[in-house]
Coordinates of C-alpha atoms in Angstrom, one line a residue:
Chain A
M15 CA 14.9 7.5 -13.2
I16 CA 17.2 7.9 -10.6
R17 CA 20.1 8.7 -12.9
D18 CA 18.8 12.0 -14.0
I19 CA 19.7 13.2 -10.5
T20 CA 23.3 15.0 -10.8
F21 CA 24.9 14.4 -7.8
G22 CA 28.9 15.3 -7.5
Q23 CA 28.4 18.4 -10.4
F24 CA 31.7 18.4 -11.4
F25 CA 32.1 19.9 -14.8
P26 CA 35.4 19.1 -15.9
A27 CA 37.1 21.4 -18.3
K28 CA 40.6 23.0 -19.1
S29 CA 40.2 26.7 -17.7
P30 CA 42.4 28.7 -15.0
I31 CA 40.0 28.5 -12.6
H32 CA 40.0 24.6 -13.3
A33 CA 43.8 24.7 -12.3
L34 CA 43.7 26.6 -9.2
D35 CA 45.2 24.5 -6.0
P36 CA 41.9 23.1 -4.4
R37 CA 43.4 24.6 -0.9
T38 CA 43.3 28.5 -2.8
K39 CA 40.0 27.7 -4.3
L40 CA 38.5 26.7 -0.7
V41 CA 40.2 29.5 1.6
L42 CA 39.2 32.0 -1.4
V43 CA 35.5 30.5 -1.6
V44 CA 35.4 31.6 2.4
A45 CA 36.9 35.0 2.0
Y46 CA 34.2 35.5 -0.7
I47 CA 31.2 34.5 1.3
V48 CA 32.9 36.9 3.9
M49 CA 33.1 39.6 1.7
V50 CA 29.2 39.3 0.5
F51 CA 28.2 39.3 4.3
I52 CA 30.5 42.4 4.9
G53 CA 29.1 44.1 2.2
N54 CA 25.9 46.2 3.1
N55 CA 25.0 48.4 0.0
F56 CA 24.3 47.5 -3.5
F57 CA 27.8 48.8 -4.8
C58 CA 29.3 45.8 -2.6
L59 CA 27.4 43.6 -4.1
G60 CA 27.5 44.9 -7.6
L61 CA 31.7 44.2 -6.5
A62 CA 31.4 40.7 -5.8
A63 CA 29.1 40.2 -8.4
A64 CA 31.6 41.4 -10.9
F65 CA 34.3 39.4 -9.4
L66 CA 31.8 36.2 -9.6
I67 CA 30.9 36.7 -13.5
L68 CA 34.8 37.5 -14.0
V69 CA 35.8 33.8 -12.5
T70 CA 32.3 32.2 -14.1
A71 CA 33.8 33.7 -17.2
L72 CA 37.5 32.1 -16.4
S73 CA 36.2 28.8 -16.0
R74 CA 33.9 28.1 -19.0
V75 CA 31.3 26.6 -17.1
P76 CA 28.2 27.0 -18.6
V77 CA 26.2 29.7 -17.0
K78 CA 22.9 27.5 -17.3
M79 CA 24.7 25.3 -15.1
I80 CA 25.5 28.1 -12.6
L81 CA 22.0 29.4 -12.9
R82 CA 20.6 25.9 -12.0
S83 CA 22.6 25.7 -9.0
I84 CA 19.8 28.0 -7.4
R85 CA 16.9 26.0 -8.3
P86 CA 16.9 23.8 -4.9
I87 CA 17.2 27.0 -3.1
W88 CA 14.8 29.4 -4.7
F89 CA 12.1 28.7 -2.1
V90 CA 14.4 29.9 0.9
I91 CA 15.3 33.0 -1.1
A92 CA 11.7 33.5 -2.2
F93 CA 10.9 33.0 1.7
T94 CA 13.5 35.6 3.1
A95 CA 12.4 38.1 0.5
I96 CA 9.0 38.1 1.5
L97 CA 9.7 38.4 5.2
N98 CA 11.3 41.3 4.6
I99 CA 9.0 43.2 2.3
F100 CA 6.6 42.8 4.9
Y101 CA 8.9 43.4 8.6
I102 CA 11.0 46.2 7.6
Q103 CA 9.4 49.4 8.2
G104 CA 10.9 52.9 6.6
E105 CA 9.8 56.5 6.1
V106 CA 8.2 56.4 2.7
L107 CA 4.8 53.9 2.6
L108 CA 4.5 52.5 -1.0
F109 CA 1.1 50.4 -0.3
E110 CA -1.1 49.7 2.3
W111 CA -4.1 47.4 2.5
G112 CA -5.5 46.5 5.9
F113 CA -2.8 45.7 8.1
I114 CA -0.1 45.0 5.7
H115 CA 2.0 48.0 5.1
I116 CA 5.2 48.1 2.4
Y117 CA 7.8 50.8 2.9
D118 CA 10.6 51.4 0.5
R119 CA 13.4 50.1 2.4
G120 CA 11.7 46.4 3.2
V121 CA 11.6 46.6 -0.9
F122 CA 15.3 47.4 -0.9
T123 CA 16.2 45.1 1.9
A124 CA 14.4 42.2 0.7
L125 CA 16.2 42.7 -2.9
F126 CA 19.3 43.0 -1.1
M127 CA 18.9 39.5 1.0
A128 CA 17.9 37.8 -2.3
V129 CA 20.8 39.1 -4.3
R130 CA 23.2 38.2 -1.3
I131 CA 22.1 34.9 -0.8
I132 CA 22.1 34.0 -4.9
L133 CA 25.9 35.5 -5.0
V134 CA 26.9 33.1 -2.1
V135 CA 24.9 30.2 -3.2
M136 CA 26.1 30.5 -6.8
G137 CA 29.9 31.5 -6.1
S138 CA 29.9 28.1 -4.0
S139 CA 28.9 25.9 -6.5
L140 CA 31.5 27.3 -8.7
L141 CA 33.9 25.6 -6.3
T142 CA 32.0 22.2 -6.9
Y143 CA 31.8 22.7 -10.6
T144 CA 35.1 23.4 -11.0
T145 CA 37.1 20.9 -8.3
S146 CA 37.0 17.4 -8.7
P147 CA 35.3 15.7 -5.4
T148 CA 39.1 14.1 -4.8
D149 CA 40.8 17.2 -5.2
L150 CA 38.6 18.8 -2.6
T151 CA 39.2 16.0 -0.2
D152 CA 42.8 16.4 -1.2
G153 CA 42.7 20.0 -0.2
L154 CA 40.4 19.9 2.8
E155 CA 42.7 17.5 4.2
R156 CA 45.5 19.4 3.7
L157 CA 44.2 22.5 5.4
L158 CA 42.6 20.7 7.6
S159 CA 45.9 18.7 9.0
P160 CA 47.0 21.2 11.4
L161 CA 44.4 19.7 13.8
K162 CA 46.5 16.9 13.8
I163 CA 47.6 17.9 17.3
F164 CA 44.9 17.7 18.9
K165 CA 44.5 14.1 17.7
L166 CA 42.2 14.2 15.2
P167 CA 41.9 11.7 12.6
V168 CA 42.3 14.1 9.6
H169 CA 43.5 11.6 7.1
E170 CA 40.8 9.2 7.7
F171 CA 37.8 11.6 7.5
A172 CA 39.2 12.7 4.3
L173 CA 39.4 9.2 3.1
M174 CA 36.0 8.0 4.2
M175 CA 34.5 11.2 2.3
T176 CA 36.5 10.6 -1.0
I177 CA 35.4 7.0 -0.7
A178 CA 31.8 8.0 -0.1
L179 CA 32.0 10.7 -2.7
R180 CA 33.7 7.9 -5.3
F181 CA 30.3 5.6 -4.5
I182 CA 27.7 7.4 -4.7
P183 CA 27.5 7.3 -8.8
T184 CA 28.2 3.6 -8.5
L185 CA 25.2 2.8 -6.0
I186 CA 23.0 5.4 -8.1
E187 CA 24.0 2.9 -11.1
E188 CA 23.4 -0.4 -8.9
T189 CA 19.8 0.9 -7.3
D190 CA 18.8 1.6 -11.0
K191 CA 19.7 -1.8 -12.1
I192 CA 18.1 -3.6 -9.4
M193 CA 14.6 -1.3 -9.7
S194 CA 14.6 -2.4 -13.1
A195 CA 15.5 -5.9 -12.2
Q196 CA 12.8 -6.3 -9.9
K197 CA 10.0 -4.2 -11.6
A198 CA 10.4 -7.0 -14.6
R199 CA 9.5 -9.8 -11.8
G200 CA 6.1 -7.6 -11.4
A201 CA 7.4 -5.6 -8.3
D202 CA 4.9 -2.7 -7.7
L203 CA 6.9 0.6 -6.2
E204 CA 4.4 3.1 -7.1
S205 CA 1.3 2.2 -5.9
G206 CA -0.2 1.0 -2.8
G207 CA -0.5 2.9 0.7
L208 CA 2.6 3.9 2.8
L209 CA 3.3 0.3 4.4
R210 CA 2.9 -1.5 0.9
R211 CA 5.0 0.8 -0.3
V212 CA 7.9 0.4 2.4
K213 CA 7.6 -3.4 2.2
A214 CA 7.9 -3.0 -1.8
L215 CA 11.3 -1.4 -0.9
V216 CA 12.4 -5.0 0.3
P217 CA 13.6 -6.4 -3.0
I218 CA 15.6 -3.4 -3.6
L219 CA 17.3 -2.7 -0.3
I220 CA 18.3 -6.0 0.7
P221 CA 20.3 -6.6 -2.8
L222 CA 21.7 -3.1 -2.3
F223 CA 22.8 -3.6 0.9
V224 CA 24.5 -7.2 -0.1
S225 CA 26.6 -5.6 -2.9
S226 CA 27.3 -2.6 -0.8
F227 CA 29.1 -4.8 1.6
R228 CA 30.5 -7.1 -0.9
R229 CA 32.2 -3.7 -2.8
A230 CA 33.4 -2.6 1.0
F231 CA 35.2 -6.0 0.9
D232 CA 36.5 -5.9 -2.5
L233 CA 37.8 -2.3 -1.6
A234 CA 39.8 -3.0 1.4
T235 CA 41.5 -6.1 -0.2
A236 CA 42.4 -4.0 -3.0
M237 CA 43.8 -1.1 -0.9
E238 CA 45.9 -3.6 0.9
C239 CA 47.0 -5.2 -1.8
R240 CA 48.8 -1.9 -2.7
C241 CA 49.7 -1.8 0.9
Y242 CA 47.6 1.1 2.5
H243 CA 48.2 1.3 6.0
G244 CA 46.7 4.6 6.9
G245 CA 48.1 8.5 6.3
E246 CA 51.2 7.9 8.3
G247 CA 54.4 8.4 6.0
R248 CA 51.8 8.1 2.6
T249 CA 53.3 10.2 -0.2
R250 CA 51.5 11.5 -2.9
M251 CA 51.4 11.0 -6.6
K252 CA 50.2 14.4 -6.9
K253 CA 51.4 16.9 -4.8
L254 CA 49.2 19.8 -4.1
Q255 CA 51.5 22.6 -5.3
M256 CA 50.7 26.4 -5.5
H257 CA 51.6 28.3 -8.6
A258 CA 51.8 31.8 -10.3
G259 CA 47.5 31.5 -11.0
D260 CA 47.1 30.9 -7.3
Y261 CA 49.0 34.1 -6.3
W262 CA 47.2 35.6 -9.0
A263 CA 43.9 34.8 -7.5
F264 CA 45.0 35.9 -4.1
G265 CA 45.5 38.8 -5.2
V266 CA 42.4 39.4 -7.3
T267 CA 40.4 38.4 -4.3
I268 CA 42.6 40.5 -1.7
L269 CA 42.1 43.8 -3.9
V270 CA 37.8 43.2 -4.4
F271 CA 37.9 42.2 -0.8
G272 CA 39.5 45.6 -0.2
G273 CA 37.3 47.5 -2.4
I274 CA 34.0 46.0 -0.4
I275 CA 35.0 47.0 3.3
A276 CA 35.9 50.3 1.5
A277 CA 32.4 50.6 -0.2
S278 CA 30.8 49.5 2.7
I279 CA 32.1 52.2 5.2
L280 CA 31.9 55.1 2.8
L281 CA 29.0 54.1 1.1
P282 CA 25.3 54.4 2.6
K283 CA 24.0 51.3 4.1
V284 CA 20.7 49.6 2.5
Y285 CA 19.7 48.0 6.0
Chain B
M222 CA 1.1 -12.4 -36.9
P223 CA 4.5 -11.7 -35.0
I224 CA 4.7 -11.7 -31.2
L225 CA 6.7 -9.0 -30.6
E226 CA 7.3 -6.7 -33.3
T227 CA 9.0 -2.9 -33.0
K228 CA 8.4 -0.2 -35.3
E229 CA 10.8 2.6 -35.6
L230 CA 11.9 2.5 -32.2
S231 CA 14.4 5.3 -31.1
Y232 CA 15.7 5.9 -27.5
V233 CA 17.4 9.2 -26.4
Y234 CA 19.0 9.2 -23.3
G235 CA 19.6 12.7 -21.7
Q236 CA 17.5 14.5 -24.3
G237 CA 18.1 18.5 -24.0
T238 CA 21.6 17.9 -22.3
P239 CA 25.0 18.2 -23.2
F240 CA 25.6 14.4 -22.6
E241 CA 22.5 13.2 -24.9
K242 CA 23.5 9.9 -26.7
T243 CA 21.1 8.0 -29.2
A244 CA 21.4 4.3 -27.8
V245 CA 18.9 3.0 -30.0
D246 CA 17.9 4.4 -33.5
S247 CA 14.8 3.4 -35.6
V248 CA 15.4 -0.3 -35.2
S249 CA 12.6 -2.1 -36.7
I250 CA 12.4 -6.1 -35.8
A251 CA 9.3 -8.6 -35.8
I252 CA 10.2 -11.7 -33.8
D253 CA 7.6 -14.6 -34.5
E254 CA 6.5 -17.0 -32.0
G255 CA 8.5 -19.5 -31.2
E256 CA 11.6 -18.3 -32.3
F257 CA 15.0 -18.5 -30.7
V258 CA 16.7 -14.8 -31.4
G259 CA 20.2 -14.2 -30.7
V260 CA 21.1 -10.4 -30.3
I261 CA 24.3 -9.6 -31.1
G262 CA 26.8 -6.6 -30.8
H263 CA 29.6 -4.9 -29.5
T264 CA 29.2 -3.2 -26.0
G265 CA 27.6 -0.2 -26.0
S266 CA 25.7 -1.0 -29.2
G267 CA 22.5 -0.8 -27.6
K268 CA 21.4 -4.2 -27.0
S269 CA 20.6 -3.7 -23.7
T270 CA 18.6 -0.9 -24.4
L271 CA 16.5 -2.2 -26.6
V272 CA 15.7 -5.3 -24.9
Q273 CA 14.4 -3.5 -21.7
H274 CA 11.6 -1.6 -24.4
L275 CA 10.4 -5.1 -25.0
N276 CA 9.0 -5.6 -21.8
G277 CA 8.2 -1.6 -21.0
L278 CA 11.2 -0.7 -18.6
I279 CA 12.0 2.0 -20.7
K280 CA 9.6 4.2 -22.9
P281 CA 10.5 4.4 -26.1
T282 CA 11.3 8.0 -27.4
S283 CA 9.6 7.4 -30.6
G284 CA 8.2 4.7 -31.7
A285 CA 6.4 2.0 -30.7
V286 CA 6.7 -2.2 -29.4
L287 CA 4.2 -4.2 -30.2
L288 CA 2.9 -7.3 -28.3
D289 CA 0.3 -9.6 -29.9
G290 CA 0.0 -6.4 -32.3
R291 CA -0.9 -4.1 -29.5
D292 CA 1.1 -1.0 -28.4
I293 CA 2.5 -1.8 -24.9
W294 CA 2.2 1.4 -24.0
A295 CA -1.4 2.0 -25.4
E296 CA -2.2 2.0 -21.5
P297 CA 0.3 3.0 -19.4
K298 CA -1.1 2.2 -16.6
K299 CA -1.2 -2.0 -17.4
I300 CA 2.5 -2.0 -17.9
R301 CA 3.0 -4.5 -15.4
S302 CA 0.9 -6.9 -16.9
V303 CA 3.5 -6.6 -20.0
R304 CA 6.4 -7.7 -17.8
F305 CA 4.5 -11.0 -16.9
E306 CA 4.2 -11.9 -20.6
V307 CA 7.7 -10.6 -21.6
G308 CA 9.9 -12.1 -18.9
L309 CA 13.4 -10.1 -18.9
C310 CA 16.6 -11.8 -17.0
F311 CA 18.9 -9.1 -16.3
Q312 CA 22.7 -9.2 -16.8
Y313 CA 24.4 -10.8 -13.5
P314 CA 20.6 -11.9 -12.2
E315 CA 22.0 -13.3 -8.9
Y316 CA 22.7 -9.8 -7.8
Q317 CA 19.2 -9.5 -7.5
L318 CA 18.4 -12.5 -4.9
F319 CA 16.9 -10.8 -2.2
A320 CA 14.6 -13.3 -0.1
E321 CA 15.1 -15.5 2.7
T322 CA 14.7 -18.7 0.8
V323 CA 15.5 -19.6 -2.6
Y324 CA 11.8 -20.9 -2.7
K325 CA 10.8 -17.5 -1.7
D326 CA 12.8 -15.6 -4.3
I327 CA 11.8 -17.9 -7.2
A328 CA 8.2 -17.5 -5.7
F329 CA 8.0 -13.5 -6.2
G330 CA 7.5 -13.2 -9.6
P331 CA 4.4 -15.4 -9.4
Q332 CA 2.8 -14.0 -6.5
N333 CA 3.4 -10.5 -8.4
M334 CA 1.3 -11.8 -10.8
G335 CA -1.5 -12.8 -8.4
L336 CA -1.8 -16.0 -8.9
S337 CA -2.9 -18.6 -6.3
E338 CA -0.9 -20.4 -3.7
D339 CA -1.1 -23.8 -5.1
E340 CA -0.5 -22.5 -9.0
V341 CA 3.0 -20.9 -7.5
N342 CA 4.0 -23.6 -5.8
S343 CA 3.8 -25.9 -8.8
R344 CA 5.3 -22.9 -10.8
V345 CA 8.1 -22.9 -8.3
K346 CA 8.6 -26.3 -8.4
S347 CA 8.8 -26.9 -12.0
A348 CA 11.1 -23.4 -12.7
A349 CA 13.6 -24.8 -10.3
Q350 CA 13.2 -28.2 -12.1
F351 CA 13.9 -26.4 -15.8
V352 CA 17.3 -25.3 -14.0
S353 CA 18.2 -28.5 -12.2
L354 CA 18.6 -26.6 -9.0
K355 CA 18.1 -29.8 -6.4
P356 CA 14.3 -29.5 -4.0
E357 CA 16.6 -29.5 -1.0
L358 CA 18.1 -26.4 -2.1
L359 CA 14.6 -24.4 -2.2
E360 CA 15.0 -24.1 1.5
K361 CA 18.4 -22.8 2.1
S362 CA 19.0 -19.2 1.8
P363 CA 19.8 -18.0 -2.0
F364 CA 23.3 -16.3 -0.2
D365 CA 24.5 -19.8 0.4
L366 CA 24.7 -21.2 -2.7
S367 CA 27.1 -21.0 -5.0
G368 CA 27.8 -18.9 -8.0
G369 CA 26.6 -21.1 -10.7
E370 CA 23.4 -22.1 -8.2
K371 CA 22.7 -18.7 -7.6
R372 CA 22.5 -17.4 -11.5
R373 CA 20.5 -20.6 -11.9
A374 CA 18.1 -20.0 -9.1
A375 CA 18.0 -16.1 -10.1
I376 CA 17.1 -17.3 -13.9
A377 CA 14.6 -20.0 -12.5
G378 CA 12.4 -16.8 -10.7
V379 CA 11.9 -15.1 -14.0
L380 CA 11.0 -18.9 -16.0
A381 CA 8.7 -19.3 -13.2
M382 CA 6.6 -16.6 -14.4
E383 CA 6.1 -18.5 -17.3
P384 CA 6.3 -15.6 -20.2
K385 CA 5.3 -16.2 -23.4
V386 CA 8.6 -14.4 -24.4
L387 CA 11.9 -14.8 -22.2
I388 CA 14.8 -12.4 -22.9
L389 CA 17.7 -13.5 -21.6
D390 CA 20.5 -10.6 -21.2
E391 CA 24.0 -12.4 -21.0
P392 CA 23.0 -15.5 -19.0
T393 CA 26.5 -16.8 -19.4
A394 CA 28.7 -13.8 -18.7
G395 CA 31.4 -14.6 -15.8
L396 CA 30.2 -18.2 -15.9
D397 CA 33.2 -20.9 -16.5
P398 CA 33.0 -23.0 -20.0
K399 CA 30.7 -26.1 -18.0
G400 CA 28.6 -23.7 -16.5
R401 CA 27.7 -21.8 -19.5
D402 CA 26.9 -25.0 -22.0
V403 CA 25.0 -26.1 -18.8
I404 CA 22.7 -22.9 -18.7
L405 CA 22.6 -22.8 -22.4
G406 CA 21.6 -26.0 -22.5
Q407 CA 18.5 -25.4 -20.1
I408 CA 17.7 -22.6 -22.0
R409 CA 17.2 -24.4 -25.4
E410 CA 15.4 -27.5 -23.4
Y411 CA 13.0 -25.2 -22.0
Q412 CA 12.2 -23.4 -25.5
K413 CA 11.7 -26.7 -27.0
E414 CA 9.4 -28.1 -24.2
R415 CA 7.1 -24.9 -23.6
G416 CA 7.2 -23.6 -27.3
S417 CA 7.8 -20.1 -26.2
T418 CA 10.1 -17.6 -28.0
V419 CA 13.4 -16.7 -26.5
L420 CA 15.7 -14.0 -27.0
L421 CA 19.2 -14.3 -26.1
V422 CA 21.5 -11.4 -25.6
S423 CA 25.6 -12.2 -25.9
H424 CA 28.3 -11.3 -27.1
S425 CA 29.5 -14.3 -28.0
M426 CA 28.9 -15.7 -31.5
E427 CA 29.8 -19.0 -30.7
D428 CA 26.6 -19.7 -28.6
V429 CA 24.3 -17.8 -30.5
A430 CA 25.1 -19.8 -33.4
R431 CA 24.3 -22.9 -31.1
V432 CA 21.3 -22.1 -30.1
S433 CA 19.4 -19.6 -32.2
S434 CA 17.1 -19.6 -35.5
K435 CA 17.7 -16.0 -36.2
V436 CA 20.4 -13.6 -35.3
L437 CA 19.7 -10.0 -34.8
V438 CA 22.9 -7.7 -35.1
M439 CA 22.8 -4.2 -33.2
N440 CA 25.4 -1.8 -34.4
E441 CA 26.3 1.5 -33.1
S442 CA 22.6 2.2 -31.8
K443 CA 21.0 0.7 -35.2
C444 CA 19.9 -2.7 -36.2
A445 CA 22.7 -3.7 -38.5
M446 CA 21.4 -7.1 -39.4
Y447 CA 18.7 -9.3 -39.0
G448 CA 17.8 -12.7 -40.6
T449 CA 18.6 -16.6 -40.0
V450 CA 22.1 -17.8 -38.6
D451 CA 23.2 -18.6 -42.0
E452 CA 21.9 -15.0 -43.8
V453 CA 23.9 -13.2 -41.1
F454 CA 27.1 -15.4 -41.2
T455 CA 27.8 -15.0 -44.5
R456 CA 28.1 -11.8 -44.1
S457 CA 31.5 -12.5 -42.0
S458 CA 33.4 -9.6 -43.4
E459 CA 30.5 -6.9 -42.6
L460 CA 30.5 -8.6 -39.1
A461 CA 34.3 -7.8 -38.9
G462 CA 33.9 -4.5 -39.9
M463 CA 31.7 -4.2 -36.5
G464 CA 34.5 -6.0 -34.0
L465 CA 32.4 -8.9 -34.5
N466 CA 34.2 -12.4 -34.7
I467 CA 31.9 -15.4 -36.4
P468 CA 32.9 -18.7 -34.6
Q469 CA 36.3 -19.9 -35.1
V470 CA 35.1 -23.0 -37.0
T471 CA 32.9 -21.0 -39.8
R472 CA 35.8 -19.0 -40.4
I473 CA 38.0 -22.3 -41.0
F474 CA 35.5 -23.2 -43.6
L475 CA 35.0 -20.2 -44.8
G476 CA 38.6 -19.9 -45.5
L477 CA 38.9 -23.5 -47.2
K478 CA 36.0 -22.3 -49.3
A479 CA 38.6 -19.2 -50.1
R480 CA 41.1 -21.8 -51.4
G481 CA 38.8 -23.8 -53.9
Y482 CA 37.8 -26.6 -51.7
D483 CA 34.1 -27.5 -51.8
V484 CA 32.4 -26.8 -48.7
N485 CA 29.5 -26.3 -47.0
T486 CA 30.3 -22.7 -44.5
C487 CA 26.9 -22.9 -42.6
V488 CA 29.3 -24.7 -39.9
Y489 CA 28.6 -23.5 -36.5
T490 CA 30.1 -26.1 -34.0
A491 CA 32.8 -28.0 -33.8
R492 CA 30.6 -31.3 -34.1
Q493 CA 29.3 -30.1 -37.6
G494 CA 32.7 -29.0 -38.6
R495 CA 34.1 -32.6 -37.9
D496 CA 30.7 -34.0 -40.3
E497 CA 31.5 -31.6 -42.8
I498 CA 35.4 -32.4 -43.0
L499 CA 34.6 -35.9 -42.7
R500 CA 32.1 -35.6 -45.7
L501 CA 34.7 -34.1 -47.9
L502 CA 37.2 -36.3 -47.2
S503 CA 35.3 -39.1 -48.1
K504 CA 34.2 -37.2 -51.1
A505 CA 37.8 -36.8 -52.2
R506 CA 38.8 -40.2 -51.6
G507 CA 35.6 -41.3 -53.4
G508 CA 37.1 -39.3 -56.1
A509 CA 40.4 -41.0 -56.4
A510 CA 38.9 -44.3 -56.5
T511 CA 36.9 -43.6 -59.9

């Protein structure tokens, strides 16, 4: 069933990582991605991996869930690795068959690239696992607010994002219900050619659109009833505030960042 | 042989995930042809999940659903034909209306059955008549109808398939008392005229008591009671323990009985209550005269 698709993968828990300010997490995730890409030898990646393991342990998100985040992109990882194995040339020939030559450097680079992608994806998935969508858009809004001087409607973007994220599960549930209801009337969604299948979607899409509009109007009325009139002069119930934990997080990240820069300058490169 | 039967039916949501939840827990019931069964239970007691098994919308985790003695999942490819025999009308069915006209919407089910144009036409007409939708409404857009009319049009969409077993999930939710009475009356009439089997899911004990011949009580995913209305409602304290209240009238008569009055406690409607009180009064008067 559609319901099985996990969307908005927030994993609620009480942990020091969950408690961090969303702005801190956003900035640090960017820093983390930069450091993974700066690192050019296995020591750097090891350091980044150790950092990731530390944060994961602190976040109390099950390791299984974090590993699941790579599932959708394993193909990309495999593809890059295979390309690297075949194309990169080095000194020691490991394997030769017809036009295929595999060198030691190719294998190393392939491994290196794969680990790098996995680290980046797992790290950024930690952000979405430990930050609720509302907090995330809140943090994004605050971080982007300097762009307001260029007349960018930052608040409106953030609000649109919040609403969209908020309604994804609702819409999935609604779709599920409508599909069941039409199936109960004998709608056949599984068989037939392309044209028939598209036609079979009409009884599902129309009620879905109708109810989305209804919801949109209801939401607009509810917002007006609470005197919403845009971001101008709006105060917040939950003010974003930096705590001691945030400064610690910055400190640790800067240390790891420094370590990776030092290691990538001092130690030999992989590629 | 019962027309519809469940054998140790169980369903588990999200098996193998941290959100695992048993929604239906080994339910075994048998429903005879022509029966009017009220299904009651608290929100989240598993009643909606249970009825979605009966027409094959949900495949049971374990156990079986037998229609006319045959397992409906024996041939998974033919599950669609089960849905024409066991018609299910969901909660708030008016949100599934989609066609340009009410006629086309009611005709959706019969057309999916592959019936001839004439047959579809006569079924739509008679279904619309059962829910007393005026013929001129059939050519209107379903979105132009009033709330109550929409609800009735959507129910007609299921009736038009002329299922052997009709299941209605909270058909009166969100309607005013008058609209509720109208729809319940129409369902009862349909059942009497067609002699079909009806399951009515509701959490209004009054509604269930008024129309059903049997009551199935769901509690915490399990079938807590299944029997005639009288059998179930005499266990009022157990029902109260499940957060379900028997009809107010019945409660009054149970109270009278507890205070030593010789009354029949199988009273579920105000009318029955009036008759019973009149009987009691005349008896008391008669007793005083002699």
